[in-house]
XYZ file of N, CA and C in Angstrom:
456
model
N 8.427 -24.086 8.936
C 6.629 -23.327 9.119
C 6.054 -21.540 9.101
N 5.810 -21.621 7.706
C 5.080 -20.582 7.179
C 4.712 -19.897 8.366
N 4.595 -18.264 7.904
C 3.767 -17.673 9.036
C 2.092 -17.842 8.448
N 0.902 -17.418 9.182
C -0.126 -16.975 9.068
C -0.496 -15.617 8.332
N -1.132 -16.444 7.333
C -1.072 -15.010 6.361
C -2.074 -13.600 7.301
N -1.555 -12.651 7.202
C -2.259 -11.313 8.410
C -3.172 -10.886 7.379
N -4.477 -10.654 7.994
C -5.531 -10.341 7.664
C -6.336 -8.701 7.667
N -4.720 -8.263 8.090
C -4.773 -6.454 8.773
C -4.772 -5.531 7.972
N -5.611 -5.280 7.018
C -5.457 -4.455 5.746
C -6.376 -2.541 6.037
N -6.327 -2.424 6.678
C -6.472 -0.843 6.503
C -6.284 0.450 4.991
N -7.424 0.141 4.870
C -7.590 1.599 3.833
C -7.744 2.555 3.487
N -7.663 3.423 2.646
C -8.043 4.522 2.738
C -9.026 5.076 0.911
N -10.109 4.289 1.175
C -10.971 5.136 0.308
C -11.480 6.334 -0.082
N -11.267 6.973 1.141
C -11.181 8.269 0.272
C -10.219 8.837 -0.565
N -9.594 8.169 -0.750
C -8.261 8.615 -1.826
C -8.202 8.080 -3.012
N -9.059 7.097 -2.894
C -8.875 6.442 -4.183
C -10.494 7.561 -4.597
N -11.358 8.282 -4.683
C -12.342 9.269 -4.226
C -11.663 10.093 -5.202
N -10.953 10.855 -4.582
C -10.420 12.361 -4.835
C -9.167 12.109 -5.392
N -8.228 11.653 -5.446
C -7.132 10.696 -6.821
C -7.486 9.713 -7.280
N -6.395 10.473 -8.519
C -6.063 9.329 -9.651
C -4.908 8.435 -9.164
N -4.755 7.477 -9.233
C -3.288 7.486 -9.063
C -1.927 6.734 -10.295
N -1.558 7.184 -10.625
C -0.757 7.172 -11.523
C 0.697 5.803 -11.103
N 0.835 6.160 -9.947
C 1.755 5.032 -10.081
C 2.069 4.560 -8.558
N 2.006 3.119 -7.854
C 2.274 2.577 -6.695
C 3.553 1.860 -5.759
N 3.576 1.984 -4.269
C 4.960 1.816 -3.951
C 4.138 1.162 -2.885
N 5.465 0.836 -2.463
C 4.518 -0.628 -1.101
C 5.993 -0.325 -0.352
N 6.370 0.668 1.064
C 7.093 0.704 1.834
C 7.012 0.112 3.027
N 8.512 -0.024 3.354
C 8.403 -0.237 4.337
C 8.050 1.231 5.610
N 7.715 0.542 7.329
C 7.213 2.211 7.908
C 7.736 2.034 9.474
N 8.377 2.844 9.751
C 9.169 2.761 10.552
C 8.031 3.492 12.564
N 8.099 1.891 12.834
C 6.770 2.361 14.048
C 7.398 2.231 15.847
N 7.110 2.929 16.558
C 7.993 2.373 17.943
C 6.860 2.329 18.906
N 7.491 1.750 20.501
C 6.701 0.909 21.268
C 5.398 -0.223 20.944
N 4.180 0.303 21.385
C 3.563 -0.353 20.733
C 2.322 0.058 20.238
N 3.086 0.722 18.512
C 2.308 0.690 17.451
C 1.997 -0.579 16.421
N 3.537 -0.773 16.425
C 2.735 -2.286 15.399
C 1.563 -2.832 16.477
N 1.709 -3.418 17.765
C 0.311 -4.428 18.301
C -0.226 -3.828 18.027
N -0.821 -1.700 18.506
C -2.361 -1.290 17.987
C -2.260 -1.744 16.048
N -1.437 -1.380 15.658
C -2.020 -2.001 14.156
C -2.021 -3.042 13.501
N -1.514 -4.226 14.534
C -1.898 -5.508 14.107
C -2.922 -5.621 14.473
N -3.821 -5.014 15.462
C -4.944 -5.472 16.286
C -6.174 -4.286 15.408
N -5.946 -3.714 14.068
C -6.722 -3.076 12.878
C -6.611 -1.637 13.984
N -6.164 -1.199 14.892
C -7.259 0.044 15.255
C -6.463 1.434 14.600
N -6.044 1.593 13.129
C -5.111 2.833 12.495
C -6.872 3.589 11.732
N -5.930 4.376 11.085
C -6.694 5.313 10.544
C -5.660 5.916 9.512
N -6.213 5.913 7.863
C -5.638 6.556 6.921
C -6.483 7.253 6.241
N -6.756 7.922 7.204
C -8.345 8.817 6.453
C -6.977 10.508 6.786
N -7.387 11.132 5.638
C -6.998 12.204 5.322
C -5.352 12.251 5.126
N -4.585 11.130 5.153
C -2.658 10.795 5.181
C -1.905 10.824 3.962
N -0.861 11.836 3.970
C -0.641 11.677 3.018
C 1.127 11.584 3.454
N 2.107 12.232 2.110
C 3.841 12.238 2.350
C 4.153 13.386 2.114
N 5.303 13.458 2.844
C 6.135 15.447 2.490
C 7.864 13.989 2.262
N 7.984 15.038 1.305
C 9.647 15.276 1.979
C 10.533 16.085 2.868
N 11.345 15.154 3.715
C 11.973 15.946 4.476
C 13.539 15.905 4.599
N 14.421 16.666 4.301
C 16.003 16.843 4.189
C 16.749 15.125 3.005
N 15.231 15.036 1.812
C 15.366 13.570 1.623
C 15.171 12.349 2.000
N 14.522 12.993 2.587
C 14.198 11.683 3.389
C 11.768 11.745 3.475
N 11.462 10.630 3.045
C 10.022 10.555 2.780
C 9.590 9.976 3.993
N 8.400 11.827 4.194
C 7.423 10.794 5.747
C 6.724 10.339 5.828
N 5.448 10.188 6.693
C 3.565 9.904 6.429
C 2.890 10.265 7.253
N 2.230 11.280 6.876
C 1.866 12.405 8.161
C 0.335 12.667 7.744
N -0.177 12.642 9.121
C -1.819 11.561 8.905
C -2.335 10.611 9.644
N -1.537 9.570 9.363
C -1.678 8.462 9.455
C -1.972 8.714 11.543
N -3.211 7.899 11.613
C -3.542 8.252 13.136
C -3.452 6.102 13.545
N -2.845 6.223 14.308
C -2.587 4.561 14.841
C -2.884 4.618 16.819
N -4.210 4.302 16.606
C -4.886 4.562 18.112
C -3.802 3.780 19.306
N -3.155 4.627 20.493
C -2.576 3.642 21.637
C -3.253 2.823 21.630
N -2.216 1.596 22.368
C -2.328 0.382 22.407
C -3.425 0.525 24.010
N -4.179 -0.902 24.383
C -5.181 -0.860 25.210
C -4.007 -1.279 26.680
N -3.454 -2.516 26.250
C -2.582 -2.488 27.125
C -1.478 -2.836 27.498
N -1.031 -1.304 26.992
C 0.088 -0.781 27.184
C 0.117 0.002 28.353
N 0.938 -0.039 29.857
C 1.631 0.760 30.785
C 1.869 2.090 30.257
N 3.657 2.147 30.351
C 3.612 3.641 30.799
C 4.193 3.680 28.885
N 4.519 2.926 28.693
C 5.310 3.414 27.161
C 4.406 3.441 25.505
N 3.411 4.381 25.999
C 2.316 4.362 24.850
C 3.176 5.494 24.037
N 2.428 5.251 22.856
C 2.980 6.526 21.549
C 2.396 7.368 21.317
N 2.354 8.556 20.424
C 1.859 9.347 20.599
C 0.938 9.015 19.197
N -0.165 9.306 19.574
C -1.150 8.377 17.917
C -0.981 8.985 16.411
N -0.961 10.516 16.543
C -0.973 10.681 14.755
C 0.925 11.780 14.502
N 1.893 11.085 14.854
C 3.276 11.618 14.648
C 3.327 10.974 13.829
N 4.017 12.261 12.924
C 4.926 12.094 11.494
C 5.784 10.743 11.745
N 5.821 9.934 10.848
C 6.502 8.456 11.065
C 7.139 7.969 9.488
N 8.419 7.996 9.158
C 9.311 7.836 8.221
C 9.213 6.889 7.837
N 8.941 6.600 6.207
C 9.126 5.563 5.267
C 10.253 4.863 4.371
N 10.132 3.388 4.262
C 11.001 3.096 4.204
C 11.497 3.137 2.679
N 11.876 3.192 1.483
C 12.261 3.077 0.310
C 13.625 2.398 -0.592
N 13.811 2.816 -1.517
C 14.480 2.815 -1.670
C 15.471 3.894 -2.103
N 16.742 4.474 -2.710
C 16.863 5.711 -2.661
C 16.224 6.243 -4.195
N 16.894 5.271 -5.355
C 16.091 4.976 -6.693
C 14.707 5.915 -6.843
N 13.572 5.445 -5.699
C 12.098 5.346 -5.653
C 12.865 6.910 -4.774
N 13.318 6.956 -3.988
C 12.773 7.944 -3.791
C 13.187 9.696 -4.140
N 13.976 9.252 -5.201
C 14.572 10.877 -6.373
C 13.654 10.544 -7.487
N 12.951 9.213 -7.988
C 11.872 9.351 -8.986
C 10.242 9.931 -8.475
N 10.193 9.893 -6.432
C 9.197 10.396 -6.351
C 9.508 11.698 -5.869
N 10.276 12.256 -5.246
C 10.821 13.619 -5.329
C 11.410 14.154 -6.490
N 11.398 14.047 -7.899
C 10.757 14.640 -9.363
C 9.838 14.914 -9.363
N 9.064 13.716 -8.842
C 7.591 13.849 -9.844
C 6.878 14.839 -9.426
N 7.188 14.632 -7.906
C 6.537 15.321 -6.737
C 6.393 17.054 -6.935
N 8.146 17.639 -7.763
C 7.791 18.654 -7.698
C 7.213 19.601 -9.141
N 6.114 18.196 -9.279
C 4.992 19.194 -10.507
C 3.613 19.295 -10.185
N 3.222 19.946 -10.912
C 1.583 21.059 -10.495
C 0.530 19.903 -10.067
N 0.039 20.142 -9.054
C -0.862 18.771 -8.915
C -0.625 17.803 -8.582
N 1.077 17.116 -8.269
C 0.673 15.614 -8.671
C 1.250 15.890 -6.478
N 0.548 14.804 -5.630
C 0.613 14.644 -4.879
C 1.009 13.166 -4.268
N 1.230 12.601 -3.050
C 1.910 11.371 -2.593
C 0.621 10.823 -1.246
N -0.430 9.734 -1.589
C -0.872 9.720 -1.217
C -0.757 8.343 0.094
N -1.343 8.273 0.926
C -1.128 6.627 1.451
C -2.528 5.940 0.880
N -2.371 4.385 0.713
C -3.211 3.978 -0.251
C -4.049 2.989 0.991
N -2.913 2.455 1.502
C -3.151 1.079 2.403
C -1.888 0.523 3.198
N -2.261 0.295 4.314
C -1.575 -0.114 5.336
C -2.106 -1.762 5.912
N -1.090 -2.370 5.794
C -0.740 -4.135 5.893
C 0.154 -4.797 6.854
N 0.051 -5.692 7.059
C 1.220 -6.472 7.976
C 1.599 -7.428 6.892
N 2.910 -7.417 6.857
C 3.153 -8.637 5.220
C 3.449 -9.493 5.503
N 3.926 -10.526 4.657
C 3.854 -11.829 4.514
C 4.994 -12.468 5.681
N 5.706 -11.478 6.004
C 7.455 -11.664 6.926
C 6.576 -11.156 8.022
N 5.755 -10.135 8.178
C 5.507 -9.773 9.074
C 5.903 -8.465 9.730
N 6.421 -7.624 8.527
C 6.431 -6.626 9.176
C 5.211 -5.364 8.579
N 6.025 -4.677 8.768
C 4.118 -3.670 8.676
C 4.656 -2.667 6.833
N 3.307 -2.541 6.074
C 3.911 -1.613 5.273
C 2.889 -1.075 4.721
N 3.282 -0.265 4.079
C 2.290 1.427 3.928
C 2.167 1.109 2.451
N 0.936 1.388 1.496
C 0.703 1.494 0.157
C 0.832 3.004 0.032
N 1.719 3.041 -1.065
C 1.463 4.482 -1.179
C 1.349 5.108 -3.015
N 0.602 6.244 -2.962
C 0.118 6.322 -4.537
C 0.923 7.516 -4.994
N 1.659 7.650 -5.964
C 1.838 8.961 -6.867
C 0.496 9.496 -7.228
N -0.430 10.013 -7.231
C -1.647 11.029 -7.071
C -1.705 12.060 -7.883
N -2.782 12.407 -8.776
C -3.668 13.775 -9.609
C -4.874 14.131 -8.838
N -5.070 15.333 -8.516
C -6.173 15.597 -8.253
C -7.550 15.042 -9.472
N -8.692 14.650 -8.877
C -9.812 14.535 -9.976
C -10.540 15.665 -9.810
N -11.100 16.381 -11.040
C -11.996 17.698 -11.218
C -12.969 16.773 -11.114
N -13.986 17.978 -10.642
C -15.481 17.177 -10.329
C -16.058 16.020 -11.263
N -16.115 16.688 -12.509
C -16.732 15.351 -12.914
C -16.054 14.650 -13.144
N -14.756 13.619 -12.829
C -14.214 12.547 -12.742
C -14.988 11.520 -11.029
N -14.947 12.721 -10.710
C -15.230 12.323 -9.549
C -17.081 11.541 -9.716
N -18.102 12.887 -10.504
C -19.036 11.811 -10.734
C -19.235 10.796 -11.756
N -17.916 10.543 -12.079
C -18.394 9.882 -13.071
C -17.476 8.722 -12.376
N -16.718 8.232 -11.363
C -16.339 7.430 -10.855
C -17.013 6.689 -10.260
N -18.537 7.477 -9.792
C -19.320 7.505 -8.291
C -20.975 6.388 -9.754
N -21.001 7.299 -10.383
C -21.867 6.256 -12.113
C -21.140 5.056 -12.414
N -19.358 5.122 -12.069
C -19.033 3.590 -12.226
C -19.734 2.443 -10.968
N -19.438 2.683 -9.824
C -19.378 2.441 -9.082
C -20.753 1.796 -8.647
N -21.997 2.848 -9.568
C -23.402 2.324 -9.380
C -23.663 1.291 -10.434
N -22.664 1.564 -11.808
C -23.444 0.108 -12.293
C -22.940 -0.851 -11.771
N -21.958 -1.088 -11.056
C -21.287 -2.660 -10.615
C -21.865 -3.059 -9.584
N -22.361 -1.645 -9.038
C -23.377 -2.742 -8.176
C -24.578 -2.908 -8.520
N -24.999 -2.805 -9.485
C -26.276 -2.743 -10.319
C -26.507 -4.355 -10.384
N -25.415 -4.239 -11.012
C -24.829 -5.756 -12.305
C -24.250 -7.165 -11.403
N -23.637 -6.612 -10.434
C -24.211 -7.882 -8.734
C -25.400 -8.068 -8.459
N -26.086 -6.965 -8.470
C -26.902 -7.403 -7.657
C -28.262 -8.051 -8.710
N -28.341 -7.609 -10.306
C -28.931 -8.832 -11.090
C -28.431 -9.400 -11.133
N -27.033 -9.926 -11.262
C -26.406 -11.785 -11.868
C -26.421 -12.307 -10.889
N -27.099 -11.487 -8.743
C -27.320 -12.477 -7.780
C -28.814 -13.529 -7.900
N -29.671 -12.529 -8.666
C -30.869 -13.585 -9.292
C -30.937 -14.091 -9.596
């Protein structure tokens, strides 16, 4: 019997505004204790989340997974650094690309995959200039206007 599709999706809207995405990857995430229950309840935030390398491994910093309400003694640290799981080839490629000036890795979306595992979509990103941000706002406004006129 197939599992029901999970509707849990935590998005980082600020990342799309501040960065231009060059490549995206889906990475597994190492969770401990009650973090998965809290994530399935949708109690997480990716605001200001980014990735960094430490001894050849990729870690996610800044992701906040709230403490699980029903946990008694085995709670977790809400803002700890979490290890991301990628293939060696992907890790080597990302490490090489991050060495370029102005390129970083940001967390775009956290979700529960069809197989029940927690995943994080990360993106190799380059910071937008101020005029790029204004263009993004203009495009968003145009899409909103087109949507409202078609509804009439």
